[in-house]
PDB file of C-alpha atoms in Angstrom:
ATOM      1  CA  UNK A   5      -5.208 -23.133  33.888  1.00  0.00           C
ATOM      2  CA  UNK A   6      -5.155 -23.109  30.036  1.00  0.00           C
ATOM      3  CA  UNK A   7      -8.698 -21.604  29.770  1.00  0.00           C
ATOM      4  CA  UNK A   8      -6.617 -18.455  31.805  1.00  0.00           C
ATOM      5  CA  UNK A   9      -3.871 -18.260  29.637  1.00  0.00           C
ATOM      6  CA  UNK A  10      -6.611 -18.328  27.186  1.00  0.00           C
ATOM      7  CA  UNK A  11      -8.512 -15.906  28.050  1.00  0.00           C
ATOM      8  CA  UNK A  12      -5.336 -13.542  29.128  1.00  0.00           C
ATOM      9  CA  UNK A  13      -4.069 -13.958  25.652  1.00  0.00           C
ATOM     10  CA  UNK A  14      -7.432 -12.919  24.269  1.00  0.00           C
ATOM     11  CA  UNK A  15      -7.370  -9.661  26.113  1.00  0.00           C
ATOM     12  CA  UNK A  16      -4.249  -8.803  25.192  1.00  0.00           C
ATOM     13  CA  UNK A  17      -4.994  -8.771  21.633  1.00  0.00           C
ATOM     14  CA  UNK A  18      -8.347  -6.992  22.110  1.00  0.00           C
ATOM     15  CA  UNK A  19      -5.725  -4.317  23.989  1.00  0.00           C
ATOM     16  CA  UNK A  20      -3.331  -4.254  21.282  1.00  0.00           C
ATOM     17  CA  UNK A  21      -5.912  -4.107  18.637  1.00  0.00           C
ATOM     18  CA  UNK A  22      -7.630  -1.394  20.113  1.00  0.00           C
ATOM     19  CA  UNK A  23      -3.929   0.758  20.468  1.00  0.00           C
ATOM     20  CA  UNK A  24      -3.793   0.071  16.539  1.00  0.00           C
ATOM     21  CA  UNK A  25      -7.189   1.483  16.370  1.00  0.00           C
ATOM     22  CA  UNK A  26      -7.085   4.128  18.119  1.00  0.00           C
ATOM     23  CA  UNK A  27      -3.691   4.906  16.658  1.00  0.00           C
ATOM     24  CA  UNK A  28      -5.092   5.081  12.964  1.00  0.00           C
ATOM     25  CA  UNK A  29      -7.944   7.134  13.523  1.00  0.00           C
ATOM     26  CA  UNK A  30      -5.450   9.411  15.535  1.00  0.00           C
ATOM     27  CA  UNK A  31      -3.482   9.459  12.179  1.00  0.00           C
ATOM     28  CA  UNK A  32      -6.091  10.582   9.901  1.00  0.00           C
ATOM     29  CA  UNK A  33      -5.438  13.962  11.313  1.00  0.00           C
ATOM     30  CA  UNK A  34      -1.601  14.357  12.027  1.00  0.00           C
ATOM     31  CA  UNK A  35       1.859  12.600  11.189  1.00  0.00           C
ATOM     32  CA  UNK A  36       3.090   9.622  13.598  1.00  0.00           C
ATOM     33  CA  UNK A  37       5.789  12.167  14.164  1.00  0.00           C
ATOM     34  CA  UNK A  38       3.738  13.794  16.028  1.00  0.00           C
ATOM     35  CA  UNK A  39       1.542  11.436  17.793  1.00  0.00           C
ATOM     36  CA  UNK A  40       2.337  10.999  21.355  1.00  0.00           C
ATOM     37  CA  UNK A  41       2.134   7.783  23.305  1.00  0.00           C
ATOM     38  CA  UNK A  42      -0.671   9.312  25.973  1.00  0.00           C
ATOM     39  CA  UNK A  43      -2.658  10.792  23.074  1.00  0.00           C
ATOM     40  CA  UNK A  44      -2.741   6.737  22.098  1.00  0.00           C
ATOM     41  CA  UNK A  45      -3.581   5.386  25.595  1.00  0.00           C
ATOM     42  CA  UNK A  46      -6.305   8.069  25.899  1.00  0.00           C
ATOM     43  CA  UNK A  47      -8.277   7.168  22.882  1.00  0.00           C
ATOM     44  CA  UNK A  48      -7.362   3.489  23.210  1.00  0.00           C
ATOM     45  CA  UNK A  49      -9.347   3.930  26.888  1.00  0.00           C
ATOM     46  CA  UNK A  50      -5.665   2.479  28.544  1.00  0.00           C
ATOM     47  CA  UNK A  51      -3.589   3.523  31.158  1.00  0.00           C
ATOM     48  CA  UNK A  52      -0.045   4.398  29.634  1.00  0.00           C
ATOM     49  CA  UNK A  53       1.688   2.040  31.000  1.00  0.00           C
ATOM     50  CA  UNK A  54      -0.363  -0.894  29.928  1.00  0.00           C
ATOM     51  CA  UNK A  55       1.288   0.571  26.292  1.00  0.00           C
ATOM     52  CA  UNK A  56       5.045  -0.576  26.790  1.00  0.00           C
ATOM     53  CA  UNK A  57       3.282  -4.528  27.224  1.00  0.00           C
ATOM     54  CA  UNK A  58       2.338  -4.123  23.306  1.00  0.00           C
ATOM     55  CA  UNK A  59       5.177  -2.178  21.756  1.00  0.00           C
ATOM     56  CA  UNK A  60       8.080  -1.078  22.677  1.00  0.00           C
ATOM     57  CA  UNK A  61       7.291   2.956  21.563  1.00  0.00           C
ATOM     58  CA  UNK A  62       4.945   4.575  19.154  1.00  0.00           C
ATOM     59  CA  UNK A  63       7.687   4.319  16.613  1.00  0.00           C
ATOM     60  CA  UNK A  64       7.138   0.590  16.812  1.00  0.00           C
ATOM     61  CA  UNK A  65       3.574   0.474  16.854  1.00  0.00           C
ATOM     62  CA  UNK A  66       3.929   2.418  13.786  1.00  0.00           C
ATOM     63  CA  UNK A  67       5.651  -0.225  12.310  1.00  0.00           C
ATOM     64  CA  UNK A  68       3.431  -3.037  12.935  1.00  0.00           C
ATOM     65  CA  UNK A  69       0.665  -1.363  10.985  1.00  0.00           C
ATOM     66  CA  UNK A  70       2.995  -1.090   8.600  1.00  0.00           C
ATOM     67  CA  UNK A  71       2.457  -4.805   8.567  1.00  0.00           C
ATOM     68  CA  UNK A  72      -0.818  -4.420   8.705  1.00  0.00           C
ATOM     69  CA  UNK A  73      -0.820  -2.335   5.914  1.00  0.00           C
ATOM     70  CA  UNK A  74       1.001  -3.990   3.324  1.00  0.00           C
ATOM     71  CA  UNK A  75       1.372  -7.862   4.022  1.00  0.00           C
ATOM     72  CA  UNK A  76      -1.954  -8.300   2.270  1.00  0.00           C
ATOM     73  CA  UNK A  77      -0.315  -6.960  -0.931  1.00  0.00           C
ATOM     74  CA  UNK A  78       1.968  -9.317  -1.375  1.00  0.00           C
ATOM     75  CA  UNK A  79      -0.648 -11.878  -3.306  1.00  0.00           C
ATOM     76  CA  UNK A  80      -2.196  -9.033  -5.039  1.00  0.00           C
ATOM     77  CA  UNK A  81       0.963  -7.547  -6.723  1.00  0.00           C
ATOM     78  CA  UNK A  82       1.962 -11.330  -7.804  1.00  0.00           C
ATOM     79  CA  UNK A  83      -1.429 -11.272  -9.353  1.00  0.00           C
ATOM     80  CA  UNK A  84      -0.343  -8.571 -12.144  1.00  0.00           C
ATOM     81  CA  UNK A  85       2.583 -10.016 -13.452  1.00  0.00           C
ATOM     82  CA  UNK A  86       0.858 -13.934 -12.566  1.00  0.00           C
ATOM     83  CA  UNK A  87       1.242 -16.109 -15.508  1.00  0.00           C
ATOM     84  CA  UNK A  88      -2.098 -17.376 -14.984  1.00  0.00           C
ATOM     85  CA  UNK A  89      -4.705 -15.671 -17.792  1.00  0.00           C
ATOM     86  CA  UNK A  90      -3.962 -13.387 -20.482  1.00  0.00           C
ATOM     87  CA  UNK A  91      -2.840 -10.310 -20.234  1.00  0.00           C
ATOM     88  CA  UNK A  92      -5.729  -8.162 -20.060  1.00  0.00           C
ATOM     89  CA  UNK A  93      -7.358 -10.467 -17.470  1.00  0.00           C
ATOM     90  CA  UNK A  94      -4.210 -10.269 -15.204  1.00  0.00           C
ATOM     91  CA  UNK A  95      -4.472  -6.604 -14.993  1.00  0.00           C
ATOM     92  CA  UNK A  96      -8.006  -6.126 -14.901  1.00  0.00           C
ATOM     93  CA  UNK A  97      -7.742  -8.565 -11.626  1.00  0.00           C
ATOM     94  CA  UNK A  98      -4.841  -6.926 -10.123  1.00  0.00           C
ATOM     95  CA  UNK A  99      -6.814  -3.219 -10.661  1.00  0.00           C
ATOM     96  CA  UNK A 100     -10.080  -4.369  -8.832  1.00  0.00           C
ATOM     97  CA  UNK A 101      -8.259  -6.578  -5.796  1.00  0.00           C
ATOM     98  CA  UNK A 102      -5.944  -3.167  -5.122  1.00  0.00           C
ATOM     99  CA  UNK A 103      -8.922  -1.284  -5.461  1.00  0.00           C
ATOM    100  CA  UNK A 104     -10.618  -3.732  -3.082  1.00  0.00           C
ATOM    101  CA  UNK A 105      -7.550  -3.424  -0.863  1.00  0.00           C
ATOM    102  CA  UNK A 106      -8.102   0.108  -0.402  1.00  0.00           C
ATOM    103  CA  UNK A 107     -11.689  -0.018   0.069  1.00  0.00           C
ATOM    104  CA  UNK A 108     -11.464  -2.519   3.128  1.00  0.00           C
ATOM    105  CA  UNK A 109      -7.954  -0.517   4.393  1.00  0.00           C
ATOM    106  CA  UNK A 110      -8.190   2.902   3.534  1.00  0.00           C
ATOM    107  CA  UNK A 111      -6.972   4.235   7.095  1.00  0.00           C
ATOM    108  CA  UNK A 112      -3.618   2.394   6.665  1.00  0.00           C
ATOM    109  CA  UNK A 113      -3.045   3.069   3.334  1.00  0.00           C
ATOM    110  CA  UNK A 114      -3.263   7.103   4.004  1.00  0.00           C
ATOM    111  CA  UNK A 115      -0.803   5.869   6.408  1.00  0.00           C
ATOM    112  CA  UNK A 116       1.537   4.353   4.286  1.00  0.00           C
ATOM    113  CA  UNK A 117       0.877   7.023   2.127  1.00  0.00           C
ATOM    114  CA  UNK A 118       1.835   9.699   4.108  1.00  0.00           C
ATOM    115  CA  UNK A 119       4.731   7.995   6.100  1.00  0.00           C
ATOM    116  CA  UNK A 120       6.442   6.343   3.479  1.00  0.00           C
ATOM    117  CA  UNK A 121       8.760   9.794   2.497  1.00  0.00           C
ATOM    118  CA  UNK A 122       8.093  10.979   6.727  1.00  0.00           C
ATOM    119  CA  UNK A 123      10.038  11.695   9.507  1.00  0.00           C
ATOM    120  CA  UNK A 124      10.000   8.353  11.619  1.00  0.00           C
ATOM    121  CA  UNK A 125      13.013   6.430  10.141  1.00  0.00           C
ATOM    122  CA  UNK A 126      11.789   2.979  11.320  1.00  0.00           C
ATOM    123  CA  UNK A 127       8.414   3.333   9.605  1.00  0.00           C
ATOM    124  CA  UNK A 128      10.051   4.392   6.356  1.00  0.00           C
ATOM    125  CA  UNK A 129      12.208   1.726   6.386  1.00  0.00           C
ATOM    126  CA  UNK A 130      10.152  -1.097   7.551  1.00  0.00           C
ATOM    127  CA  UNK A 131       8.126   0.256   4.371  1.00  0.00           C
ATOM    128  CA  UNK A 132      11.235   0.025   2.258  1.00  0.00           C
ATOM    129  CA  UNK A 133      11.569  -3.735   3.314  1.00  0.00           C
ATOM    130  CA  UNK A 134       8.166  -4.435   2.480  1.00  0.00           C
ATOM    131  CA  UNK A 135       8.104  -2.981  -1.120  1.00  0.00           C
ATOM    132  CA  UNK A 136      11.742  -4.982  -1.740  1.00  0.00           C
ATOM    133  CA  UNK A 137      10.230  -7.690  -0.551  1.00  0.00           C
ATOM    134  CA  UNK A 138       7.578  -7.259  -3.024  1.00  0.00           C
ATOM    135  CA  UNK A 139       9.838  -6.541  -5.660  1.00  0.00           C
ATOM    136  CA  UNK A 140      12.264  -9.373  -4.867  1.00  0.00           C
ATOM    137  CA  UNK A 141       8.775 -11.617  -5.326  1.00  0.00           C
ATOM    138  CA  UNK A 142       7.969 -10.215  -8.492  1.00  0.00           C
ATOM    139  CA  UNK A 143      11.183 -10.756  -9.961  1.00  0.00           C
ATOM    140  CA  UNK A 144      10.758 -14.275  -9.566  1.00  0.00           C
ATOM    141  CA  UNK A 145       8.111 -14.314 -10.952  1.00  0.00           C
ATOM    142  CA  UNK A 146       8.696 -13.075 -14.126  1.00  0.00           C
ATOM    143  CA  UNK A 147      11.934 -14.753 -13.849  1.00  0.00           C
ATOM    144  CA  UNK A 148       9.994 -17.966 -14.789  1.00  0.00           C
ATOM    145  CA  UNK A 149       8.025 -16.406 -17.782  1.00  0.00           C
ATOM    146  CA  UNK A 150       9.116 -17.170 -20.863  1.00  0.00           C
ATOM    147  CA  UNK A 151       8.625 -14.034 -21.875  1.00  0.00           C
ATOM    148  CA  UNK A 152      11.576 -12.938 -19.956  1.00  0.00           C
ATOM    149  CA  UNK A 153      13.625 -15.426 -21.279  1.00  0.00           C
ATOM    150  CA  UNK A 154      17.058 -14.488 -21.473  1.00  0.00           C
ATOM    151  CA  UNK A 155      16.571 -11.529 -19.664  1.00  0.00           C
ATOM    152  CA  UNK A 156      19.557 -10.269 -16.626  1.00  0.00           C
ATOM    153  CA  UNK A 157      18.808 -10.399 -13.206  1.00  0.00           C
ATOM    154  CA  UNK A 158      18.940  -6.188 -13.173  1.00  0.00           C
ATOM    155  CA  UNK A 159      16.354  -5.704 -16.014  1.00  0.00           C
ATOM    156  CA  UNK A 160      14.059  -8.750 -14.277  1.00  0.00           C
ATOM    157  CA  UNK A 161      14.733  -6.136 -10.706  1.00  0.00           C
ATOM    158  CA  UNK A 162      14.015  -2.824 -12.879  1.00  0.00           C
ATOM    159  CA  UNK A 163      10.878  -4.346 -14.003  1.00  0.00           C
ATOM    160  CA  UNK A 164       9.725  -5.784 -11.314  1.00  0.00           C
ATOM    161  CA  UNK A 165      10.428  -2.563  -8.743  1.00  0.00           C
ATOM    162  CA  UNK A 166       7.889  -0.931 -12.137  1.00  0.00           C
ATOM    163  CA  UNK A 167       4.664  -3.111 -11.555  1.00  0.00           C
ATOM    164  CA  UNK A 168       5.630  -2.937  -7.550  1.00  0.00           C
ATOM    165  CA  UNK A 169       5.700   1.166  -7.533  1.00  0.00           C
ATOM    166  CA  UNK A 170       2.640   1.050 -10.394  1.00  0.00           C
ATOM    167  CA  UNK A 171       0.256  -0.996  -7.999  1.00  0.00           C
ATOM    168  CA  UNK A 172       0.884   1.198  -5.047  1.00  0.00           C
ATOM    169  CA  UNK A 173       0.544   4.099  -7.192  1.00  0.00           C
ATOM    170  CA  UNK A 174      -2.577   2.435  -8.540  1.00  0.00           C
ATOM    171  CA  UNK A 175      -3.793   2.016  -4.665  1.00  0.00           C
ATOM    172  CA  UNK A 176      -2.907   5.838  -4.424  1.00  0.00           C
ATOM    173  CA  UNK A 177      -5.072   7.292  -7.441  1.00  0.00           C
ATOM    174  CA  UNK A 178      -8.729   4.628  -5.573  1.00  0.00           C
ATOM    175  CA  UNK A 179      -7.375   6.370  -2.174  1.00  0.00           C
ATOM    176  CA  UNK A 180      -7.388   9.779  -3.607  1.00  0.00           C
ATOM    177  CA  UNK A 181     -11.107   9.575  -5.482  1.00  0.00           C
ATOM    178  CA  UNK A 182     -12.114   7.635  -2.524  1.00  0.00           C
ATOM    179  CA  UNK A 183     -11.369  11.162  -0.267  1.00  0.00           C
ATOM    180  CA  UNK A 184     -12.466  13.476  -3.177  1.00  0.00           C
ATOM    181  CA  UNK A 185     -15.780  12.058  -2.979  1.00  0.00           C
ATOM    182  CA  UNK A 186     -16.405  11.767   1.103  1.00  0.00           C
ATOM    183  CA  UNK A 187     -15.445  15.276   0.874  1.00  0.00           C
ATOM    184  CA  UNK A 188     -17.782  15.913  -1.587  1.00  0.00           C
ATOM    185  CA  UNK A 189     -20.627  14.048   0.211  1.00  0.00           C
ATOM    186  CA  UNK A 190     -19.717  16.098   3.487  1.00  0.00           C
ATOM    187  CA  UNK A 191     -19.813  19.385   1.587  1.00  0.00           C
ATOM    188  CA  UNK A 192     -23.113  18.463   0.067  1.00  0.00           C
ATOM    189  CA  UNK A 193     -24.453  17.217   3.744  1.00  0.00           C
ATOM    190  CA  UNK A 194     -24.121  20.860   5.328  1.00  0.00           C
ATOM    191  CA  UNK A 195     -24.726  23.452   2.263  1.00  0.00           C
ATOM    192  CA  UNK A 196     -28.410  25.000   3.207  1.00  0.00           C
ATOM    193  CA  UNK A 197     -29.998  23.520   0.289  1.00  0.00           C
ATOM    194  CA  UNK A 198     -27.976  21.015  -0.928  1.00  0.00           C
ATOM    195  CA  UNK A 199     -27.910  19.759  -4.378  1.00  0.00           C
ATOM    196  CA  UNK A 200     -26.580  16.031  -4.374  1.00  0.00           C
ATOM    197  CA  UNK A 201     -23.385  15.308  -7.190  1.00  0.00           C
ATOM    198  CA  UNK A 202     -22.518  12.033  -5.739  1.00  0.00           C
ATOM    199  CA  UNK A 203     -23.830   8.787  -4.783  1.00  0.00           C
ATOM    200  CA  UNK A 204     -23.764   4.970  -5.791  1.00  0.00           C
ATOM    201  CA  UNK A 205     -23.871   6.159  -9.354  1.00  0.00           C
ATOM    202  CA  UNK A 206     -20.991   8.968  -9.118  1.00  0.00           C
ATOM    203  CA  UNK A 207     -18.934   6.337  -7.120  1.00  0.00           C
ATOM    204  CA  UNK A 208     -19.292   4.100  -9.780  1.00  0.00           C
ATOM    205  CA  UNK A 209     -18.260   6.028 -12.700  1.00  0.00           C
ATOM    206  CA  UNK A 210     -15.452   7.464 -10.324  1.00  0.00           C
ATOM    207  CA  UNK A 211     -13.935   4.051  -9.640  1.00  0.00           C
ATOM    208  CA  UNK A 212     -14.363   3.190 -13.713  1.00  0.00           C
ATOM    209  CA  UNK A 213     -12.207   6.100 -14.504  1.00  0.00           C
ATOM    210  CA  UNK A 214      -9.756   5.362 -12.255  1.00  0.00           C
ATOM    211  CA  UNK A 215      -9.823   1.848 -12.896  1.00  0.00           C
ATOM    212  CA  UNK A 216      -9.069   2.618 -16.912  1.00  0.00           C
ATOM    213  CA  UNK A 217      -6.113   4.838 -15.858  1.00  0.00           C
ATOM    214  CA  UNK A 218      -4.734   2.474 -13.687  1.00  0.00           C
ATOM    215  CA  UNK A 219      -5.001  -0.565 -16.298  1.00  0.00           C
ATOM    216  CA  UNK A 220      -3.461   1.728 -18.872  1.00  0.00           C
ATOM    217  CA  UNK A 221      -0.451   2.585 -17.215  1.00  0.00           C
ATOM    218  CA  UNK A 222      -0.039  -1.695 -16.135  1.00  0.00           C
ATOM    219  CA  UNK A 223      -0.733  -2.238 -20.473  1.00  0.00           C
ATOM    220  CA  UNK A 224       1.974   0.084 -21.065  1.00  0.00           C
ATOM    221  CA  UNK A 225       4.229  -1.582 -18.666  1.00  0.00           C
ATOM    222  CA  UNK A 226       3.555  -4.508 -20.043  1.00  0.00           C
ATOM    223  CA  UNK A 227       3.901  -3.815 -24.069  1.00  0.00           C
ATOM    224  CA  UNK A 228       7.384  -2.302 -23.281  1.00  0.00           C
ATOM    225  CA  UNK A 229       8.142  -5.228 -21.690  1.00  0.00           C
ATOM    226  CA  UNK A 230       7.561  -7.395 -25.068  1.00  0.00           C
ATOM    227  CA  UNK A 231       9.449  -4.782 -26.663  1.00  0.00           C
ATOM    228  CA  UNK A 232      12.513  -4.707 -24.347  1.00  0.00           C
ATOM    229  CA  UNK A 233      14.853  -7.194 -24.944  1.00  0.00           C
ATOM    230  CA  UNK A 234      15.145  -5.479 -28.989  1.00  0.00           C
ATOM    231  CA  UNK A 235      17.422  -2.865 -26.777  1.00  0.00           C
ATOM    232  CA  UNK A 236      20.122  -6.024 -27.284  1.00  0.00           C
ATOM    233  CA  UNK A 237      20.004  -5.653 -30.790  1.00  0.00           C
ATOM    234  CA  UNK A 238      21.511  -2.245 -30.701  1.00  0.00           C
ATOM    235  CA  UNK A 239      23.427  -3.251 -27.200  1.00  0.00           C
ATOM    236  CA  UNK A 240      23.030  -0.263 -25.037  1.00  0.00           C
ATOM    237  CA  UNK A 241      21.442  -1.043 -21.630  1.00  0.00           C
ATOM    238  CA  UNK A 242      19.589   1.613 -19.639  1.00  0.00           C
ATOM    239  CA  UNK A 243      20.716   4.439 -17.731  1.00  0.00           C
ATOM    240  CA  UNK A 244      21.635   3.537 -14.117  1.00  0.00           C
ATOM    241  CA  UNK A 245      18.971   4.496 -11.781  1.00  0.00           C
ATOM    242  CA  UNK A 246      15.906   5.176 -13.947  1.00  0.00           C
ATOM    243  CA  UNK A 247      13.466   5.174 -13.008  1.00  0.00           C
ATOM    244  CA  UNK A 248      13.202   8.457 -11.020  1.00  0.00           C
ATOM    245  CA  UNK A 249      11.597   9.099  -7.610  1.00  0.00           C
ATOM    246  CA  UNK A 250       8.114  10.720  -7.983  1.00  0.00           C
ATOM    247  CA  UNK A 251       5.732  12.012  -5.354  1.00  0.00           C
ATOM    248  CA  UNK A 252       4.875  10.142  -2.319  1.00  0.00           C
ATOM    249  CA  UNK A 253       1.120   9.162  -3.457  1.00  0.00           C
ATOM    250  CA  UNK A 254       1.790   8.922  -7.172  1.00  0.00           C
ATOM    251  CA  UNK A 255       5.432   8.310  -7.853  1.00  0.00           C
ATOM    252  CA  UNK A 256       4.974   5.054 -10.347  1.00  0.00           C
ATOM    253  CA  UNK A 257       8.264   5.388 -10.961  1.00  0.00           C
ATOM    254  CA  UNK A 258      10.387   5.854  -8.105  1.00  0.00           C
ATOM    255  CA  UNK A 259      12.327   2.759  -6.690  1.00  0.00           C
ATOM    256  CA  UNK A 260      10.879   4.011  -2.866  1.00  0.00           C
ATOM    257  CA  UNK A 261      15.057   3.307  -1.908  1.00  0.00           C
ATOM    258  CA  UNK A 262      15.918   7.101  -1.095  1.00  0.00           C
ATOM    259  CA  UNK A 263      15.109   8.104   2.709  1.00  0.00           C
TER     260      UNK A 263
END
């Protein structure tokens, strides 16, 4: 009896995963607003019906890889503001493990990408509860440095939604390269005599470049945060609200709160 249940379970995930699946590649090539629940079953190899045993609607399924998506962030964004290291160390290990992150997910992160300012209300705000959850994580965190020592449980919240927003902008600027160069590489695969400008050695220097960028916008985040607390000195305290919401790949500063 319990090697059935067993092996019922099993195929139920292998169904389920393979709805995920199918769902993502799906998504490469339109908004989850616009996926429908057959188009799903169809690629998935399912009859519809089987669908409604895994999620509730496509609205839902869109949430879980959501999940997927961002769960295995949560250790990676502690590592930048970790007080484990020096400084330099911390965000040279936070840049590659995002950059990692990307490489092994880079189907959900277009994803999140895409439908974290989209139409489908549940998916932007099961993203919003993932990135205050991240941000809530962070600011305890630093809450035990003693660098912020002394420091109010708003400016601990501002800085922490900073390095929260600047390592998923940081996962944004790998994504992007990472998509500027297979379109290079399929360009260069059908031009009639092609000329090759990428490879293992263009990918490298790629990655490097956006590597530096990305661990010199964490630096600066990081000096200002040494130099923050002289703001007491001359007590003004910052505008409410800023940072400001950018772009949905590369807004570092935005708080992601605004639907």
């Amino acid at each position: 009896m319990s090697h059935t249940l067993g092996t019922r379970q099993a195929q139920k995930q292998r169904t389920r995963r393979a709805l995920l699946d199918a769902a993502l590649e799906l998504l490469e090539e339109q908004s989850l607003g616009s996926l429908g629940l057959r188009e799903v079953t169809r690629a998935a190899g399912i009859a519809p019906t089987a669908f409604y045993r895994h999620f509730r609607s496509v609205e839902d399924l869109g949430v879980a890889l959501v999940g997927e998506a961002l769960e295995g962030l949560h250790p990676l964004i502690g590592t930048a503001v970790s007080t484990t290291g020096d400084a330099e160390e911390r965000i040279a290990r936070a840049v590659e493990l995002v950059a990692a992150h990307v490489d092994r997910y880079p189907a959900h992160m277009r994803f999140v990408v895409r439908e974290r300012h989209g139409g489908v209300r549940a998916v932007r705000e099961a993203i919003r509860e993932q990135l205050a959850r991240f941000t809530e994580e962070v600011a305890r965190t630093l809450a035990e440095d003693p660098v912020s020592a002394g420091w109010s449980a708003d400016d601990l919240l501002m800085l922490a939604q900073l390095y929260v927003e600047q390592m998923i902008a940081t996962g944004c600027l790998f994504l992007e390269s990472l998509e500027s160069l297979e379109a290079m590489e399929s360009l260069e695969a059908t031009a009639p005599s092609p000329v090759p400008a990428t490879g293992p050695g263009e990918r490298a220097r790629t990655r490097e470049r956006v590597a530096s960028t990305a661990a010199r916008r964490l630096r600066l985040i990081s000096i200002g945060r040494l130099h923050w607390p002289d703001r007491r000195a001359g007590g003004g305290t910052p505008d409410e609200g800023a940072p400001g919401r950018g772009t949905p790949c590369t807004g570092a500063t935005g708080t992601g709160t605004a639907d």
